[in-house]
Short mmCIF file of C-alpha atoms and ligand atoms in Angstrom, two decimals:
data_model
loop_
_atom_site.label_atom_id
_atom_site.label_comp_id
_atom_site.label_asym_id
_atom_site.label_seq_id
_atom_site.Cartn_x
_atom_site.Cartn_y
_atom_site.Cartn_z
CA MET A 1 102.53 103.49 112.47
CA ASN A 2 103.59 99.78 112.24
CA ILE A 3 100.89 98.36 109.86
CA LEU A 4 100.12 94.56 109.00
CA LEU A 5 98.77 93.88 105.98
CA THR A 6 97.29 90.30 105.97
CA GLY A 7 96.76 89.10 102.24
CA GLY A 8 99.88 91.66 101.37
CA THR A 9 101.03 90.55 98.40
CA GLY A 10 97.81 90.32 96.57
CA TYR A 11 96.21 92.76 94.14
CA ILE A 12 94.60 95.59 96.56
CA GLY A 13 97.24 94.70 99.67
CA SER A 14 100.35 95.61 97.40
CA HIS A 15 98.77 98.69 96.16
CA THR A 16 97.73 99.71 99.52
CA ALA A 17 101.35 98.84 100.95
CA ALA A 18 102.41 101.30 98.32
CA ILE A 19 100.61 104.09 99.33
CA LEU A 20 100.83 103.47 103.03
CA LEU A 21 104.60 103.65 102.82
CA GLU A 22 104.53 106.73 100.68
CA LEU A 23 102.49 108.48 103.38
CA GLY A 24 105.34 107.32 106.20
CA HIS A 25 103.80 104.03 107.39
CA GLN A 26 105.81 100.84 108.32
CA VAL A 27 104.29 97.82 106.73
CA ILE A 28 104.37 94.31 107.28
CA LEU A 29 102.79 91.78 104.97
CA LEU A 30 101.77 88.62 105.53
CA ASP A 31 100.78 85.87 102.83
CA ASN A 32 100.63 82.36 102.16
CA LEU A 33 100.94 83.03 98.31
CA SER A 34 97.99 81.01 97.59
CA ASN A 35 96.85 83.76 95.18
CA SER A 36 99.74 85.91 94.60
CA ASN A 37 103.66 85.95 94.20
CA SER A 38 106.80 86.92 95.98
CA ASN A 39 108.13 89.10 93.24
CA VAL A 40 105.61 91.65 94.24
CA LEU A 41 108.31 92.42 96.96
CA ALA A 42 111.01 93.58 94.52
CA LYS A 43 108.79 95.47 92.38
CA LEU A 44 107.42 97.22 95.64
CA LYS A 45 111.28 97.61 96.35
CA THR A 46 111.48 99.45 93.12
CA ILE A 47 108.37 101.60 93.60
CA THR A 48 109.24 102.58 97.18
CA GLY A 49 112.80 102.19 97.73
CA TYR A 50 111.69 100.00 100.82
CA GLN A 51 112.67 96.37 101.22
CA ILE A 52 109.38 95.33 102.91
CA PRO A 53 109.35 92.86 106.00
CA PHE A 54 107.29 89.94 104.79
CA VAL A 55 106.16 86.57 106.40
CA HIS A 56 105.13 83.66 104.32
CA SER A 57 102.42 82.28 106.77
CA ASP A 58 98.51 81.39 106.65
CA VAL A 59 96.04 84.02 108.47
CA ARG A 60 94.74 80.33 110.32
CA ASP A 61 98.23 80.16 111.95
CA THR A 62 97.06 82.05 115.10
CA GLN A 63 100.67 81.32 116.98
CA THR A 64 102.67 82.86 114.14
CA LEU A 65 99.99 85.87 113.78
CA GLN A 66 100.64 86.98 117.61
CA ASP A 67 104.46 86.35 117.15
CA VAL A 68 104.39 89.21 114.39
CA LEU A 69 101.88 91.26 116.20
CA LYS A 70 104.50 91.25 119.11
CA SER A 71 107.76 91.64 117.24
CA HIS A 72 106.84 93.64 115.09
CA ASP A 73 104.90 96.50 117.17
CA ILE A 74 102.12 96.33 115.42
CA LYS A 75 99.59 99.28 115.93
CA ALA A 76 96.82 98.12 113.42
CA VAL A 77 95.94 95.45 111.09
CA ILE A 78 94.38 95.69 107.25
CA HIS A 79 92.58 92.06 106.65
CA PHE A 80 92.81 91.59 102.76
CA ALA A 81 93.82 87.68 103.16
CA GLY A 82 91.20 85.63 101.88
CA LEU A 83 89.43 83.89 98.68
CA LYS A 84 87.18 85.75 96.51
CA ALA A 85 86.22 83.61 93.34
CA VAL A 86 82.31 83.98 93.51
CA GLY A 87 82.04 80.58 91.28
CA GLU A 88 84.79 79.05 92.89
CA SER A 89 83.17 79.60 96.25
CA THR A 90 79.80 77.46 95.54
CA GLU A 91 81.95 74.84 94.41
CA GLN A 92 84.22 74.75 97.41
CA PRO A 93 82.30 76.13 100.24
CA ILE A 94 84.48 74.75 102.91
CA THR A 95 87.48 76.05 101.66
CA TYR A 96 86.09 79.61 101.60
CA TYR A 97 84.73 79.15 105.12
CA SER A 98 87.81 78.19 106.36
CA ASN A 99 90.07 80.95 104.57
CA ASN A 100 87.91 83.63 105.15
CA ILE A 101 85.85 83.26 108.54
CA GLN A 102 88.37 80.63 110.34
CA GLY A 103 90.87 83.28 109.14
CA THR A 104 89.13 86.14 110.60
CA ILE A 105 88.46 84.47 113.55
CA SER A 106 92.36 83.14 113.69
CA LEU A 107 93.28 86.84 113.66
CA LEU A 108 90.78 88.29 115.79
CA GLN A 109 92.09 85.71 118.60
CA ALA A 110 95.71 86.65 117.93
CA MET A 111 95.12 90.92 117.29
CA GLN A 112 93.19 89.91 121.47
CA ALA A 113 96.33 88.09 123.13
CA THR A 114 98.48 91.28 122.05
CA SER A 115 95.90 93.76 122.56
CA ILE A 116 96.34 95.19 119.61
CA LYS A 117 92.14 96.26 118.45
CA THR A 118 92.43 98.64 115.22
CA LEU A 119 91.45 96.66 112.03
CA VAL A 120 90.11 97.38 108.63
CA PHE A 121 88.44 94.48 106.74
CA SER A 122 88.43 94.01 102.90
CA SER A 123 84.50 93.56 102.44
CA SER A 124 82.54 93.83 99.23
CA ALA A 125 79.55 95.60 97.75
CA THR A 126 78.41 91.62 97.26
CA VAL A 127 76.87 92.03 100.73
CA TYR A 128 73.82 94.09 99.27
CA GLY A 129 72.65 91.22 96.76
CA GLU A 130 70.08 92.60 94.82
CA PRO A 131 69.68 96.49 94.87
CA HIS A 132 66.26 97.28 96.32
CA TYR A 133 67.32 100.96 95.38
CA LEU A 134 70.69 102.78 93.71
CA PRO A 135 72.55 104.01 94.58
CA LEU A 136 73.47 101.39 97.26
CA ASP A 137 74.25 103.27 100.79
CA GLU A 138 75.29 101.54 103.85
CA LYS A 139 72.11 101.48 105.24
CA HIS A 140 70.33 98.98 102.32
CA PRO A 141 69.38 95.73 103.40
CA THR A 142 72.20 93.26 103.13
CA HIS A 143 71.47 89.73 101.40
CA ALA A 144 74.50 87.43 100.25
CA THR A 145 73.83 84.75 97.13
CA ASN A 146 76.60 82.94 97.28
CA PRO A 147 79.13 81.06 100.14
CA TYR A 148 81.82 84.20 99.30
CA GLY A 149 79.45 86.99 99.60
CA ARG A 150 77.95 84.84 102.77
CA SER A 151 81.65 84.60 104.22
CA LYS A 152 81.75 88.54 103.91
CA LEU A 153 78.30 89.19 105.45
CA HIS A 154 78.99 86.62 108.50
CA ILE A 155 82.51 88.31 108.86
CA GLU A 156 81.04 91.65 108.97
CA GLU A 157 78.69 90.47 111.78
CA ILE A 158 81.39 88.90 114.34
CA LEU A 159 83.01 92.00 113.55
CA SER A 160 80.34 93.79 114.94
CA ASP A 161 79.72 91.75 117.70
CA VAL A 162 83.26 92.03 118.68
CA ALA A 163 83.16 95.71 118.88
CA GLN A 164 80.29 95.72 120.80
CA SER A 165 81.85 93.35 123.36
CA ASP A 166 84.48 95.38 124.32
CA PRO A 167 84.91 99.45 123.46
CA GLU A 168 88.52 99.00 123.28
CA TRP A 169 88.36 97.52 119.41
CA ARG A 170 88.20 100.03 116.40
CA ILE A 171 86.84 98.14 113.21
CA ILE A 172 85.82 99.32 109.65
CA SER A 173 84.80 97.22 106.91
CA LEU A 174 85.36 98.99 103.92
CA ARG A 175 82.69 97.68 101.27
CA TYR A 176 84.62 97.76 97.80
CA PHE A 177 82.91 97.75 94.88
CA ASN A 178 84.92 96.97 91.44
CA PRO A 179 88.39 97.84 91.88
CA VAL A 180 90.38 98.00 88.46
CA GLY A 181 93.28 99.60 87.25
CA ALA A 182 97.26 99.72 88.27
CA HIS A 183 99.95 101.34 90.14
CA PRO A 184 101.06 104.33 88.05
CA SER A 185 104.44 102.60 87.60
CA GLY A 186 102.76 99.60 85.85
CA LEU A 187 105.00 97.45 88.07
CA ILE A 188 102.13 96.01 90.01
CA GLY A 189 98.26 95.18 89.14
CA GLU A 190 96.00 92.47 88.76
CA ASN A 191 97.27 89.42 86.95
CA PRO A 192 95.03 86.44 87.47
CA GLN A 193 95.69 82.87 86.93
CA GLY A 194 93.79 80.89 84.35
CA ILE A 195 90.61 82.93 82.57
CA PRO A 196 89.58 85.78 84.35
CA ASN A 197 86.49 86.49 86.34
CA ASN A 198 85.99 89.58 85.98
CA LEU A 199 85.75 92.27 83.00
CA MET A 200 88.95 94.39 83.45
CA PRO A 201 91.37 91.65 83.35
CA TYR A 202 89.34 89.85 80.65
CA ILE A 203 89.37 93.07 78.57
CA ALA A 204 93.06 93.58 79.43
CA GLN A 205 93.95 89.94 77.91
CA VAL A 206 91.77 90.29 74.62
CA ALA A 207 93.81 93.85 74.03
CA SER A 208 96.98 91.84 74.63
CA ARG A 209 95.67 89.12 72.06
CA GLN A 210 96.35 86.41 75.24
CA ARG A 211 92.45 86.13 74.21
CA SER A 212 90.31 86.05 70.78
CA GLN A 213 87.48 88.09 72.36
CA LEU A 214 85.06 89.43 75.04
CA ASN A 215 81.87 87.72 76.16
CA VAL A 216 79.55 89.87 76.75
CA PHE A 217 77.29 88.48 79.09
CA GLY A 218 73.73 90.00 78.21
CA ASN A 219 72.46 93.01 76.27
CA ASP A 220 69.25 92.78 77.34
CA TYR A 221 69.37 94.19 81.04
CA PRO A 222 67.30 97.48 81.71
CA THR A 223 70.32 99.48 81.34
CA PRO A 224 70.81 102.28 78.14
CA ASP A 225 72.94 100.08 75.95
CA GLY A 226 71.33 96.85 77.81
CA THR A 227 75.02 95.94 79.67
CA GLY A 228 75.67 95.42 82.72
CA ILE A 229 76.60 98.80 84.50
CA ARG A 230 79.08 98.52 87.47
CA ASP A 231 80.68 100.94 89.69
CA TYR A 232 84.51 100.76 88.77
CA ILE A 233 87.31 102.46 91.26
CA HIS A 234 90.84 102.81 90.29
CA ILE A 235 92.82 100.94 92.62
CA MET A 236 95.14 103.71 94.08
CA ASP A 237 91.81 105.46 95.04
CA LEU A 238 90.61 102.16 96.89
CA ALA A 239 94.04 102.08 98.55
CA SER A 240 94.53 105.77 99.80
CA GLY A 241 90.74 104.52 101.15
CA HIS A 242 92.30 102.55 103.58
CA ALA A 243 94.66 105.17 104.85
CA ALA A 244 91.96 107.28 105.27
CA ALA A 245 90.15 104.48 107.04
CA LEU A 246 93.46 104.34 109.58
CA ASP A 247 93.49 107.83 109.98
CA TYR A 248 89.85 107.86 111.31
CA LEU A 249 90.08 105.00 113.63
CA LYS A 250 92.53 106.89 115.65
CA MET A 251 89.87 109.05 116.54
CA GLN A 252 86.65 106.40 117.01
CA SER A 253 86.46 103.37 118.52
CA GLY A 254 83.23 100.97 117.68
CA TYR A 255 82.34 99.22 114.38
CA ILE A 256 81.30 100.71 110.96
CA ALA A 257 80.69 99.90 107.53
CA ILE A 258 81.94 102.17 104.70
CA ASN A 259 81.36 102.09 100.85
CA LEU A 260 84.62 102.70 98.76
CA GLY A 261 83.06 103.71 95.11
CA THR A 262 83.22 106.82 93.00
CA GLY A 263 79.31 106.65 92.32
CA GLN A 264 79.19 106.74 89.24
CA GLY A 265 78.52 103.67 86.84
CA TYR A 266 79.86 102.45 83.54
CA SER A 267 78.29 99.62 81.19
CA VAL A 268 80.15 96.58 80.00
CA LEU A 269 80.09 98.46 76.45
CA GLU A 270 81.51 101.62 77.58
CA MET A 271 84.17 100.19 79.25
CA VAL A 272 85.50 98.37 75.93
CA LYS A 273 85.06 101.76 74.46
CA ALA A 274 87.23 103.70 77.30
CA TYR A 275 89.80 100.52 77.00
CA GLU A 276 89.80 100.95 73.23
CA HIS A 277 90.70 104.39 73.45
CA ALA A 278 93.65 103.54 76.22
CA CYS A 279 95.15 100.81 74.10
CA GLY A 280 94.25 102.08 70.67
CA HIS A 281 93.14 99.47 68.87
CA GLU A 282 89.76 97.62 68.37
CA ILE A 283 88.26 94.86 71.27
CA PRO A 284 86.57 91.97 69.82
CA TYR A 285 83.58 91.20 71.48
CA SER A 286 80.63 89.30 70.87
CA ILE A 287 77.49 88.81 72.74
CA ALA A 288 76.74 85.82 75.12
CA PRO A 289 74.22 84.96 77.68
CA ARG A 290 73.51 86.48 80.66
CA ARG A 291 76.34 85.20 83.72
CA SER A 292 73.95 82.98 86.41
CA GLY A 293 73.76 85.71 89.63
CA ASP A 294 74.60 89.04 87.86
CA ILE A 295 72.77 91.74 88.60
CA ALA A 296 71.58 94.89 86.13
CA ILE A 297 73.24 97.75 87.80
CA CYS A 298 75.33 98.20 91.06
CA TYR A 299 76.94 101.64 92.00
CA ALA A 300 77.67 103.32 95.31
CA ASN A 301 76.49 106.58 97.33
CA PRO A 302 80.08 107.14 98.93
CA ALA A 303 78.99 110.31 100.85
CA LEU A 304 79.21 108.38 104.10
CA ALA A 305 83.35 107.78 103.04
CA TYR A 306 83.03 111.43 102.33
CA ASP A 307 81.82 112.59 105.79
CA LEU A 308 83.79 110.06 107.61
CA LEU A 309 86.85 109.52 106.07
CA ASN A 310 87.41 112.96 104.40
CA TRP A 311 88.27 110.64 101.30
CA GLN A 312 86.52 110.63 97.65
CA ALA A 313 87.80 108.77 94.54
CA SER A 314 89.40 111.20 92.04
CA TYR A 315 91.03 108.85 89.24
CA THR A 316 89.16 108.75 86.01
CA LEU A 317 87.83 105.96 83.73
CA ASP A 318 90.60 106.93 81.29
CA ALA A 319 93.15 106.48 84.33
CA MET A 320 91.83 103.07 85.06
CA CYS A 321 92.19 101.86 81.54
CA ALA A 322 95.50 103.44 80.66
CA SER A 323 97.21 102.19 84.06
CA THR A 324 95.64 98.63 83.25
CA TRP A 325 96.90 98.59 79.46
CA LYS A 326 100.37 100.25 81.01
CA PHE A 327 100.83 96.93 83.17
CA GLN A 328 99.67 94.50 80.60
CA GLN A 329 102.44 95.52 78.40
CA MET A 330 104.70 95.54 81.06
CA LEU A 331 103.82 92.27 82.00
CA HIS A 332 104.24 90.93 78.01
CA GLN A 333 107.85 92.79 78.03
CA ASN A 334 109.15 91.14 81.05
CA ASN A 335 107.46 87.84 79.76
CA THR A 336 105.85 87.27 83.16
CA ILE A 337 102.61 86.26 81.64
P1 NAD B 1 94.10 89.02 95.91
O1 NAD B 1 93.72 87.18 95.79
O2 NAD B 1 95.04 89.62 94.87
O3 NAD B 1 94.49 89.07 97.30
C1 NAD B 1 94.24 87.88 98.45
C2 NAD B 1 95.88 87.48 98.91
O4 NAD B 1 95.18 86.90 100.02
C3 NAD B 1 96.30 86.68 97.94
O5 NAD B 1 97.61 87.36 98.18
C4 NAD B 1 96.43 85.30 98.55
O6 NAD B 1 97.64 84.61 98.56
C5 NAD B 1 96.17 85.62 99.99
N1 NAD B 1 95.74 84.74 101.13
C6 NAD B 1 94.17 84.01 100.74
N2 NAD B 1 93.99 83.26 101.87
C7 NAD B 1 95.01 83.00 102.55
C8 NAD B 1 95.51 82.42 103.95
N3 NAD B 1 94.56 81.79 104.26
N4 NAD B 1 96.27 82.88 104.41
C9 NAD B 1 97.01 83.97 104.12
N5 NAD B 1 96.87 84.74 103.08
C10 NAD B 1 95.86 84.49 102.36
O7 NAD B 1 92.57 89.54 95.96
P2 NAD B 1 92.30 91.14 96.27
O8 NAD B 1 91.80 91.51 95.33
O9 NAD B 1 93.80 91.95 96.51
O10 NAD B 1 91.48 91.21 97.24
C11 NAD B 1 91.59 91.28 98.60
C12 NAD B 1 90.63 91.35 99.72
O11 NAD B 1 89.32 92.19 99.35
C13 NAD B 1 89.48 89.86 99.58
O12 NAD B 1 89.62 89.82 101.05
C14 NAD B 1 88.53 90.53 98.77
O13 NAD B 1 87.71 88.96 98.84
C15 NAD B 1 88.20 91.36 98.73
N6 NAD B 1 87.50 92.03 97.80
C16 NAD B 1 88.31 92.08 96.69
C17 NAD B 1 87.42 92.83 95.39
C18 NAD B 1 88.00 92.74 93.98
O14 NAD B 1 87.03 92.84 93.01
N7 NAD B 1 89.52 92.72 93.72
C19 NAD B 1 86.17 93.50 95.73
C20 NAD B 1 85.86 93.27 97.15
C21 NAD B 1 86.38 92.74 97.99
C1 UD1 B 2 82.51 90.72 91.02
C2 UD1 B 2 82.10 89.59 91.80
C3 UD1 B 2 81.28 90.53 92.89
C4 UD1 B 2 82.44 91.16 93.67
C5 UD1 B 2 82.54 92.45 92.74
C6 UD1 B 2 83.11 93.88 93.14
C7 UD1 B 2 81.87 87.45 90.42
C8 UD1 B 2 80.95 86.41 89.73
N1 UD1 B 2 81.18 88.73 91.17
O1 UD1 B 2 80.91 90.67 89.94
O2 UD1 B 2 81.54 89.35 93.89
O3 UD1 B 2 81.70 92.09 94.76
O4 UD1 B 2 83.33 91.64 91.27
O5 UD1 B 2 84.45 93.48 92.95
O6 UD1 B 2 82.90 87.49 90.29
N2 UD1 B 2 81.12 90.36 82.30
C9 UD1 B 2 81.07 90.14 80.99
N3 UD1 B 2 82.29 89.40 80.33
C10 UD1 B 2 82.91 89.01 81.41
C11 UD1 B 2 83.03 88.92 82.74
C12 UD1 B 2 82.23 90.36 83.21
O7 UD1 B 2 80.20 90.75 80.30
O8 UD1 B 2 84.03 88.05 80.61
C13 UD1 B 2 80.29 91.70 82.54
C14 UD1 B 2 79.10 91.20 84.04
O9 UD1 B 2 78.21 90.20 83.46
C15 UD1 B 2 78.77 92.43 84.64
C16 UD1 B 2 80.46 93.46 84.52
O10 UD1 B 2 81.17 93.01 83.49
O11 UD1 B 2 77.89 93.11 84.30
C17 UD1 B 2 81.16 93.40 85.76
O12 UD1 B 2 81.69 92.01 86.07
P1 UD1 B 2 82.83 91.67 86.75
O13 UD1 B 2 84.23 92.37 86.52
O14 UD1 B 2 82.40 90.14 87.55
O15 UD1 B 2 82.11 92.28 88.52
P2 UD1 B 2 80.45 92.03 88.87
O16 UD1 B 2 79.81 91.40 88.55
O17 UD1 B 2 80.53 93.17 89.84
#
């Protein structure tokens, strides 16, 4: 099947492209390169043997999307394109709503105009807000606490409305928990510009001595070691969840939101320990104040993904850390930091 991946040169898009190609699909990547680099295409060629077609464009350019959907005979779209930094979204809400919401509307218009009505959307566990109970299942009430989260929530509502308006639409929102890790080749992975916002890339940079120490945001949470607990999911598991979602949509129309997580939570200090095991040396850290807006514990109930998509996470925490470390070392060797 020919599949368009918006935001396809980004972290999750590039790994999903690798998996879809392995499964025999054809993929076309579209990205405005605002948070990724086109050199990922050469790396994907080394990994898969394919020169993947790439369109350098913004998803808000509806006409280009329409042309791409038609000319590549696209059957389904996975919509990764969007901005994702929570802090930045509170400073630049208009930019976030424009990229994320306007971008999605533009995509829906192009899909409607070309009668391509199968869509997988990158949503986030952030739509649950502060957990009322754990593990988080899809029936948990939703609540956004920042413009990034609100953009995901609004998009989910728009997608639900669109699916209700016309029975031909087949749409899944995948609510990702915390994607980490890298492709087993070490060629592609997460390499944020500037100071990483998220735990794993920050630990990776401390491990490779680009940063002197990790700041652990709070050790007074109601958790066994006092640090925050999250559901970290290996990027290759997350990527294969998209292939499973597309298979499901072959049989099912309408709209549904599904968690992609492991169901297992790890604390910040457990993550530090696991990474030390992977890299073979100590990760210096000190305890810092809590990060504003953080919650204590968040992990998924992944049962719906298992029941409907026949998908479950299989990679271990050790594999998550080992692949991140391999990717980090290869970045160093190639001097691409
Ligand atoms: P990423 O930044 O690596 O990838 C997103 C890609 O979209 C980038 O390559 C960027 O250049 C592109 N892009 C952004 N705005 C665009 C636009 N208007 N037009 C075209 N391209 C555009 O991020 P990622 O981690 O791969 O995330 C992919 C999606 O998954 C995002 O929608 C994100 O919100 C969502 N998500 C990510 C996480 C996570 O922790 N990584 C968690 C939950 C949800
Ligand atoms: C982030 C996003 C959230 C998104 C989720 C899943 C932010 C603020 N929130 O949250 O919207 O849905 O990822 O991808 O980016 N930590 C440290 N030191 C650090 C960085 C993090 O101690 O330098 C701690 C945090 O306090 C938290 C844990 O590590 O307890 C994980 O943090 P992070 O990787 O940012 O993920 P989330 O908080 O889940």
